[in-house]
């Protein structure tokens, strides 16, 4: 019996000895990445970049695909399905059900990225937050948002209006997504029109914004009607505040082939798609003359914020206002810039080693902005760093 007890104790000690290294190998825990993308160049880069940073910091990352319609129940379900006891943080690119996720997991640190988070930040006329997930602003574990390029719809509209002015276009029209899903598009359209109107007050040749904004209900521009109404047959440019590469560009190609629109008409829009045929049609003398998207490397910000919070070493100057922040902004509006993004940025890479190698920031470049690495790091410096990335960085 004594020999048996001794054997049992010995086995227990051996098991314990092996268990300790296994537990420590788990590091600081797992961070979930609730992604509104599930494929494409940006998705591949974000996942590779997050995994690189996580490995350096002692985390693992698991991708959770967000609900395709930003449905609160769908997002909550998907997070629940991925949640395990070692999950410590969530980087979210959709806001549907975010308040439900945080109430389900009150110890989970959450930060937003690559989205406007309208369900969190929409206000009424009095300035009160009225979004369905506005309650996260009262949660200690919510860390704020670095959005998808311009947070301000007015700023986005004015930037596109200046592009129209600089290009010398005289007849333009606009497209937006529905206001219930993308209220910023409606605001951007208003800002665009106001900026053009102001320009027209002193312009020798005024610019005509033809008709009201066309609302694309997540479907392509309809060639059966669009170019036969409101003078759309002779436009110089279509300005798409929506995802024009997907919902405007294919229709324009078809319309030009059918001869029902101005053969020289151009597109100004947002987003990024590394489809080779589409990218070959971007540039000064091509169909798409400007794309605006978030700087790819801006994803450093949510990782640094999550790491600081999880580690209990929040930046001393973190204002705690949990506000929306502009990301770095990629303004791609010349052949040279398009070529730089296609050839020199992670968007043109085909494997993770190349994606990481082409990024504007390596680990050695960024590490001093992480307060767990550099005790003197500040929130202000981190934010300014992540907002500083621009397409010019790839023009080498």
Coordinates of C-alpha atoms in Angstrom, one line a residue:
X1 CA 0.0 0.0 0.0
X2 CA 2.8 2.4 0.9
X3 CA 4.5 1.7 -2.4
X4 CA 1.3 2.3 -4.2
X5 CA 0.8 5.7 -2.4
X6 CA 4.3 6.7 -3.1
X7 CA 3.8 5.8 -6.8
X8 CA 0.6 7.9 -6.9
X9 CA 2.4 10.8 -5.3
X10 CA 5.3 10.6 -7.7
X11 CA 2.9 10.5 -10.7
X12 CA 1.0 13.5 -9.3
X13 CA 4.2 15.5 -8.9
X14 CA 5.3 14.6 -12.4
X15 CA 1.9 15.6 -13.8
X16 CA 2.1 18.9 -11.9
X17 CA 5.6 19.6 -13.2
X18 CA 4.5 19.1 -16.8
X19 CA 1.3 21.2 -16.2
X20 CA 3.2 24.3 -15.2
X21 CA 5.1 24.8 -18.4
X22 CA 1.9 24.1 -20.4
X23 CA 0.0 26.8 -18.5
X24 CA 2.7 29.4 -18.9
X25 CA 2.9 28.7 -22.6
X26 CA -0.6 30.1 -22.9
X27 CA 0.9 33.5 -22.2
X28 CA -1.5 36.4 -21.4
X29 CA -4.5 34.9 -23.0
X30 CA -6.5 35.1 -26.2
X31 CA -7.8 38.1 -28.1
X32 CA -10.8 37.7 -30.4
X33 CA -10.9 39.7 -33.6
X34 CA -14.5 40.3 -34.6
X35 CA -13.9 40.9 -38.3
X36 CA -16.3 42.4 -40.8
X37 CA -14.0 41.0 -43.6
X38 CA -13.5 37.4 -44.3
X39 CA -11.3 37.5 -47.3
X40 CA -9.2 39.8 -49.4
X41 CA -6.0 41.7 -49.1
X42 CA -6.9 43.9 -46.1
X43 CA -8.3 40.9 -44.2
X44 CA -5.2 38.8 -44.8
X45 CA -2.9 41.7 -43.7
X46 CA -4.9 42.5 -40.6
X47 CA -4.8 38.9 -39.4
X48 CA -1.1 38.5 -40.2
X49 CA -0.3 41.8 -38.5
X50 CA -2.4 41.1 -35.4
X51 CA -0.8 37.6 -35.0
X52 CA 2.7 39.1 -35.3
X53 CA 2.0 41.7 -32.6
X54 CA 0.2 39.2 -30.4
X55 CA 3.1 36.8 -30.6
X56 CA 5.6 39.5 -29.5
X57 CA 3.3 40.5 -26.6
X58 CA 2.4 37.0 -25.4
X59 CA -1.2 36.6 -26.7
X60 CA -2.9 34.4 -29.3
X61 CA -5.5 35.8 -31.7
X62 CA -8.6 34.1 -33.0
X63 CA -10.7 35.5 -35.8
X64 CA -14.5 35.6 -35.3
X65 CA -16.5 36.5 -38.4
X66 CA -19.0 39.2 -37.7
X67 CA -22.6 38.8 -38.8
X68 CA -23.0 39.8 -42.4
X69 CA -25.8 42.3 -41.6
X70 CA -24.2 43.5 -38.3
X71 CA -27.1 41.8 -36.6
X72 CA -26.8 42.1 -32.8
X73 CA -28.0 38.5 -32.1
X74 CA -25.7 37.2 -34.8
X75 CA -22.6 39.0 -33.5
X76 CA -23.3 37.9 -29.9
X77 CA -23.8 34.3 -31.1
X78 CA -20.6 34.3 -33.0
X79 CA -18.6 35.6 -30.1
X80 CA -20.2 33.1 -27.7
X81 CA -19.3 30.3 -30.0
X82 CA -15.6 31.4 -29.9
X83 CA -15.4 32.4 -26.3
X84 CA -13.2 30.2 -24.0
X85 CA -12.0 30.8 -20.5
X86 CA -8.7 32.3 -21.8
X87 CA -10.3 35.1 -23.8
X88 CA -9.2 38.5 -22.4
X89 CA -9.9 41.0 -25.1
X90 CA -12.0 41.8 -28.2
X91 CA -11.1 43.9 -31.2
X92 CA -14.4 44.6 -32.9
X93 CA -15.0 46.0 -36.3
X94 CA -18.8 45.8 -36.0
X95 CA -21.0 47.3 -33.3
X96 CA -24.3 45.4 -33.6
X97 CA -24.9 43.8 -30.2
X98 CA -21.7 45.2 -28.7
X99 CA -23.5 46.2 -25.5
X100 CA -24.9 42.6 -25.3
X101 CA -21.5 41.1 -25.7
X102 CA -20.1 43.4 -23.0
X103 CA -22.9 42.5 -20.6
X104 CA -22.5 38.8 -21.3
X105 CA -18.7 39.1 -20.6
X106 CA -18.2 42.0 -18.2
X107 CA -14.5 41.3 -17.7
X108 CA -13.7 41.4 -21.4
X109 CA -11.7 44.4 -22.6
X110 CA -13.2 45.8 -25.9
X111 CA -11.8 48.2 -28.4
X112 CA -13.2 49.3 -31.8
X113 CA -11.5 49.5 -35.2
X114 CA -12.2 50.0 -38.9
X115 CA -15.8 51.1 -38.4
X116 CA -17.9 54.2 -37.5
X117 CA -19.8 52.3 -34.7
X118 CA -23.0 54.2 -35.4
X119 CA -24.8 51.9 -33.0
X120 CA -22.6 53.3 -30.2
X121 CA -22.0 57.0 -31.2
X122 CA -25.2 58.2 -32.9
X123 CA -26.7 61.2 -31.1
X124 CA -30.0 63.0 -31.2
X125 CA -30.4 66.7 -31.6
X126 CA -29.8 67.3 -27.9
X127 CA -26.4 65.5 -28.1
X128 CA -27.6 62.4 -26.2
X129 CA -26.3 59.1 -27.4
X130 CA -29.3 57.0 -28.8
X131 CA -27.6 54.1 -30.5
X132 CA -28.6 50.6 -29.6
X133 CA -25.1 49.9 -28.2
X134 CA -24.5 53.3 -26.7
X135 CA -24.4 51.7 -23.3
X136 CA -20.9 50.5 -23.9
X137 CA -19.7 54.1 -23.3
X138 CA -20.6 53.6 -19.7
X139 CA -18.5 50.4 -19.4
X140 CA -15.1 50.6 -17.8
X141 CA -13.9 47.9 -20.1
X142 CA -14.7 49.8 -23.4
X143 CA -11.6 51.6 -24.7
X144 CA -12.9 53.6 -27.6
X145 CA -12.6 53.4 -31.4
X146 CA -10.2 54.1 -34.2
X147 CA -12.4 54.3 -37.2
X148 CA -12.3 53.8 -40.9
X149 CA -10.5 56.9 -42.3
X150 CA -12.6 60.1 -41.6
X151 CA -14.9 59.8 -38.7
X152 CA -16.6 63.1 -39.7
X153 CA -19.0 62.8 -42.6
X154 CA -18.5 66.5 -43.2
X155 CA -14.7 66.1 -43.5
X156 CA -15.2 63.2 -45.9
X157 CA -17.7 65.1 -48.1
X158 CA -15.4 68.1 -48.2
X159 CA -12.4 66.0 -49.1
X160 CA -14.3 64.5 -52.1
X161 CA -15.6 67.9 -53.1
X162 CA -12.1 69.3 -53.2
X163 CA -11.0 66.4 -55.4
X164 CA -13.9 67.2 -57.8
X165 CA -12.8 70.9 -57.9
X166 CA -9.1 70.0 -58.4
X167 CA -10.0 67.7 -61.3
X168 CA -12.1 70.4 -63.0
X169 CA -15.3 68.3 -63.2
X170 CA -18.5 70.3 -63.9
X171 CA -21.3 67.7 -63.7
X172 CA -21.2 65.2 -60.9
X173 CA -23.6 63.0 -59.0
X174 CA -23.4 61.1 -55.7
X175 CA -24.3 57.7 -54.4
X176 CA -24.8 56.6 -50.8
X177 CA -25.9 53.6 -48.7
X178 CA -29.2 53.9 -46.8
X179 CA -29.1 56.3 -43.8
X180 CA -30.4 53.6 -41.4
X181 CA -27.2 51.7 -42.0
X182 CA -24.7 54.4 -42.8
X183 CA -25.8 57.8 -41.5
X184 CA -22.3 59.2 -42.2
X185 CA -23.0 58.9 -45.9
X186 CA -25.9 61.2 -45.8
X187 CA -23.9 63.7 -43.7
X188 CA -21.0 63.4 -46.2
X189 CA -23.3 64.0 -49.1
X190 CA -24.6 67.2 -47.4
X191 CA -21.0 68.3 -46.6
X192 CA -20.1 67.6 -50.3
X193 CA -22.9 69.7 -51.6
X194 CA -22.3 72.6 -49.2
X195 CA -18.6 72.7 -50.1
X196 CA -19.5 72.8 -53.8
X197 CA -22.1 75.5 -53.3
X198 CA -19.6 77.6 -51.5
X199 CA -17.1 77.1 -54.3
X200 CA -19.7 78.1 -56.9
X201 CA -20.2 81.5 -55.2
X202 CA -16.9 82.7 -56.8
X203 CA -16.2 80.1 -59.5
X204 CA -16.0 81.3 -63.1
X205 CA -17.6 77.9 -64.1
X206 CA -19.8 76.5 -61.4
X207 CA -20.1 72.8 -60.7
X208 CA -23.5 71.1 -61.1
X209 CA -24.4 68.4 -58.6
X210 CA -27.0 66.5 -60.6
X211 CA -30.1 65.4 -58.7
X212 CA -30.3 64.0 -55.2
X213 CA -28.0 61.3 -53.9
X214 CA -28.8 57.9 -55.3
X215 CA -29.4 55.5 -52.5
X216 CA -28.0 52.0 -53.2
X217 CA -29.7 49.6 -51.0
X218 CA -26.6 47.3 -50.9
X219 CA -27.2 46.5 -54.6
X220 CA -25.4 47.7 -57.7
X221 CA -26.2 50.9 -59.6
X222 CA -29.1 50.0 -61.9
X223 CA -28.1 50.7 -65.5
X224 CA -31.8 50.1 -66.6
X225 CA -32.8 53.4 -64.9
X226 CA -29.8 55.4 -63.6
X227 CA -28.3 56.7 -66.8
X228 CA -31.7 57.5 -68.3
X229 CA -32.8 59.9 -65.6
X230 CA -31.8 63.2 -64.0
X231 CA -29.2 64.0 -66.6
X232 CA -26.9 61.1 -65.6
X233 CA -26.1 60.3 -69.2
X234 CA -23.5 63.1 -69.4
X235 CA -21.8 63.1 -66.0
X236 CA -18.1 63.9 -65.6
X237 CA -17.9 61.9 -62.4
X238 CA -19.8 59.8 -59.9
X239 CA -18.8 60.3 -56.3
X240 CA -19.6 57.2 -54.2
X241 CA -19.6 57.6 -50.5
X242 CA -20.5 53.9 -50.4
X243 CA -18.3 51.0 -51.5
X244 CA -18.0 52.1 -55.1
X245 CA -15.6 49.5 -56.2
X246 CA -18.3 46.9 -55.6
X247 CA -21.6 48.7 -56.2
X248 CA -20.7 51.4 -58.8
X249 CA -17.7 50.4 -60.8
X250 CA -19.1 47.2 -62.5
X251 CA -22.2 49.1 -63.6
X252 CA -20.1 52.0 -65.0
X253 CA -18.1 49.5 -67.1
X254 CA -21.3 48.0 -68.4
X255 CA -22.8 51.4 -69.1
X256 CA -19.8 52.6 -71.1
X257 CA -19.8 49.4 -73.1
X258 CA -23.5 50.0 -73.9
X259 CA -22.8 53.6 -74.8
X260 CA -25.4 55.1 -72.3
X261 CA -23.1 57.3 -70.4
X262 CA -20.2 59.7 -70.9
X263 CA -17.3 57.5 -72.0
X264 CA -14.9 59.7 -70.1
X265 CA -16.8 59.6 -66.8
X266 CA -14.7 58.9 -63.7
X267 CA -15.3 57.4 -60.2
X268 CA -14.3 58.8 -56.8
X269 CA -15.0 56.5 -54.0
X270 CA -13.7 54.6 -50.9
X271 CA -12.5 51.2 -49.9
X272 CA -9.9 49.0 -51.4
X273 CA -10.1 45.9 -53.6
X274 CA -6.9 44.2 -54.9
X275 CA -8.6 42.5 -57.8
X276 CA -6.0 42.7 -60.5
X277 CA -8.5 43.8 -63.2
X278 CA -9.9 46.5 -61.0
X279 CA -6.5 47.8 -59.8
X280 CA -5.4 48.0 -63.5
X281 CA -8.3 50.4 -64.0
X282 CA -7.2 52.8 -61.3
X283 CA -5.2 55.9 -62.0
X284 CA -5.2 59.3 -63.6
X285 CA -6.5 58.2 -67.0
X286 CA -8.5 55.2 -65.7
X287 CA -12.1 54.8 -64.6
X288 CA -11.3 55.0 -60.8
X289 CA -9.3 58.1 -60.1
X290 CA -9.5 58.1 -56.3
X291 CA -9.9 55.6 -53.5
X292 CA -9.8 56.6 -49.8
X293 CA -9.3 54.0 -47.1
X294 CA -8.0 53.6 -43.6
X295 CA -4.3 53.3 -43.3
X296 CA -3.6 49.6 -43.0
X297 CA -1.1 49.9 -40.2
X298 CA -3.5 51.8 -38.0
X299 CA -4.5 48.5 -36.5
X300 CA -1.5 48.9 -34.2
X301 CA -3.7 51.2 -32.1
X302 CA -6.4 48.7 -31.0
X303 CA -3.8 46.1 -30.2
X304 CA -1.8 48.6 -28.1
X305 CA -4.9 49.7 -26.2
X306 CA -6.0 46.1 -25.5
X307 CA -2.5 45.2 -24.3
X308 CA -2.3 48.2 -22.0
X309 CA -5.7 47.4 -20.4
X310 CA -5.2 43.7 -20.0
X311 CA -1.8 44.3 -18.5
X312 CA -3.2 46.8 -16.0
X313 CA -0.7 49.5 -17.3
X314 CA -3.0 52.0 -19.1
X315 CA -1.3 55.0 -20.6
X316 CA -1.0 57.7 -18.0
X317 CA -2.4 60.3 -20.4
X318 CA -5.3 58.2 -21.7
X319 CA -8.2 60.7 -21.6
X320 CA -10.8 58.0 -21.0
X321 CA -13.3 59.7 -23.2
X322 CA -13.8 56.6 -25.3
X323 CA -14.4 58.8 -28.3
X324 CA -14.1 58.1 -32.1
X325 CA -10.8 58.8 -33.7
X326 CA -9.8 59.1 -37.3
X327 CA -7.5 56.4 -38.5
X328 CA -4.5 57.1 -40.7
X329 CA -6.0 58.0 -44.1
X330 CA -4.8 56.6 -47.4
X331 CA -5.7 59.0 -50.2
X332 CA -4.9 57.2 -53.4
X333 CA -5.5 59.7 -56.2
X334 CA -2.8 59.4 -58.8
X335 CA -1.3 56.7 -61.0
X336 CA 1.9 56.9 -59.0
X337 CA 0.0 56.4 -55.7
X338 CA -2.0 53.5 -57.1
X339 CA 1.2 51.8 -58.3
X340 CA 2.8 52.4 -54.9
X341 CA 0.0 50.7 -53.1
X342 CA -0.2 47.8 -55.6
X343 CA 3.5 47.2 -55.8
X344 CA 5.0 48.3 -52.5
X345 CA 2.3 47.9 -49.8
X346 CA 1.0 44.7 -48.1
X347 CA -2.1 44.9 -50.4
X348 CA 0.0 43.6 -53.3
X349 CA 1.6 40.8 -51.3
X350 CA 0.7 37.1 -51.7
X351 CA 2.1 35.6 -48.5
X352 CA 2.4 36.7 -44.8
X353 CA 6.2 37.1 -44.9
X354 CA 5.8 39.6 -47.8
X355 CA 2.8 41.3 -46.2
X356 CA 4.7 41.9 -42.9
X357 CA 7.8 42.9 -44.8
X358 CA 6.0 45.6 -46.8
X359 CA 4.2 47.1 -43.9
X360 CA 5.2 50.7 -43.0
X361 CA 5.9 49.6 -39.4
X362 CA 7.9 46.5 -38.2
X363 CA 7.8 45.4 -34.6
X364 CA 11.0 47.3 -33.9
X365 CA 9.4 50.4 -35.3
X366 CA 6.2 50.2 -33.3
X367 CA 7.2 48.5 -30.0
X368 CA 8.1 51.7 -28.1
X369 CA 4.5 52.9 -28.5
X370 CA 3.3 49.9 -26.4
X371 CA 3.4 50.9 -22.7
X372 CA 4.1 47.3 -21.7
X373 CA 7.3 47.5 -23.7
X374 CA 8.2 51.1 -23.0
X375 CA 7.1 52.6 -19.7
X376 CA 7.4 56.1 -21.1
X377 CA 4.9 55.5 -23.9
X378 CA 2.0 57.8 -24.1
X379 CA -1.5 57.5 -25.5
X380 CA -1.1 60.8 -27.4
X381 CA 2.1 59.6 -29.1
X382 CA 0.5 56.2 -29.9
X383 CA -2.6 57.9 -31.5
X384 CA -0.5 60.4 -33.5
X385 CA 1.7 57.6 -34.7
X386 CA -1.2 55.4 -35.9
X387 CA -2.8 58.5 -37.6
X388 CA 0.4 59.3 -39.4
X389 CA 0.5 56.4 -41.8
X390 CA -0.3 57.6 -45.4
X391 CA 0.2 56.3 -48.9
X392 CA 3.3 58.4 -49.3
X393 CA 5.1 55.9 -47.1
X394 CA 4.9 53.4 -49.9
X395 CA 6.3 55.8 -52.5
X396 CA 9.9 54.8 -52.3

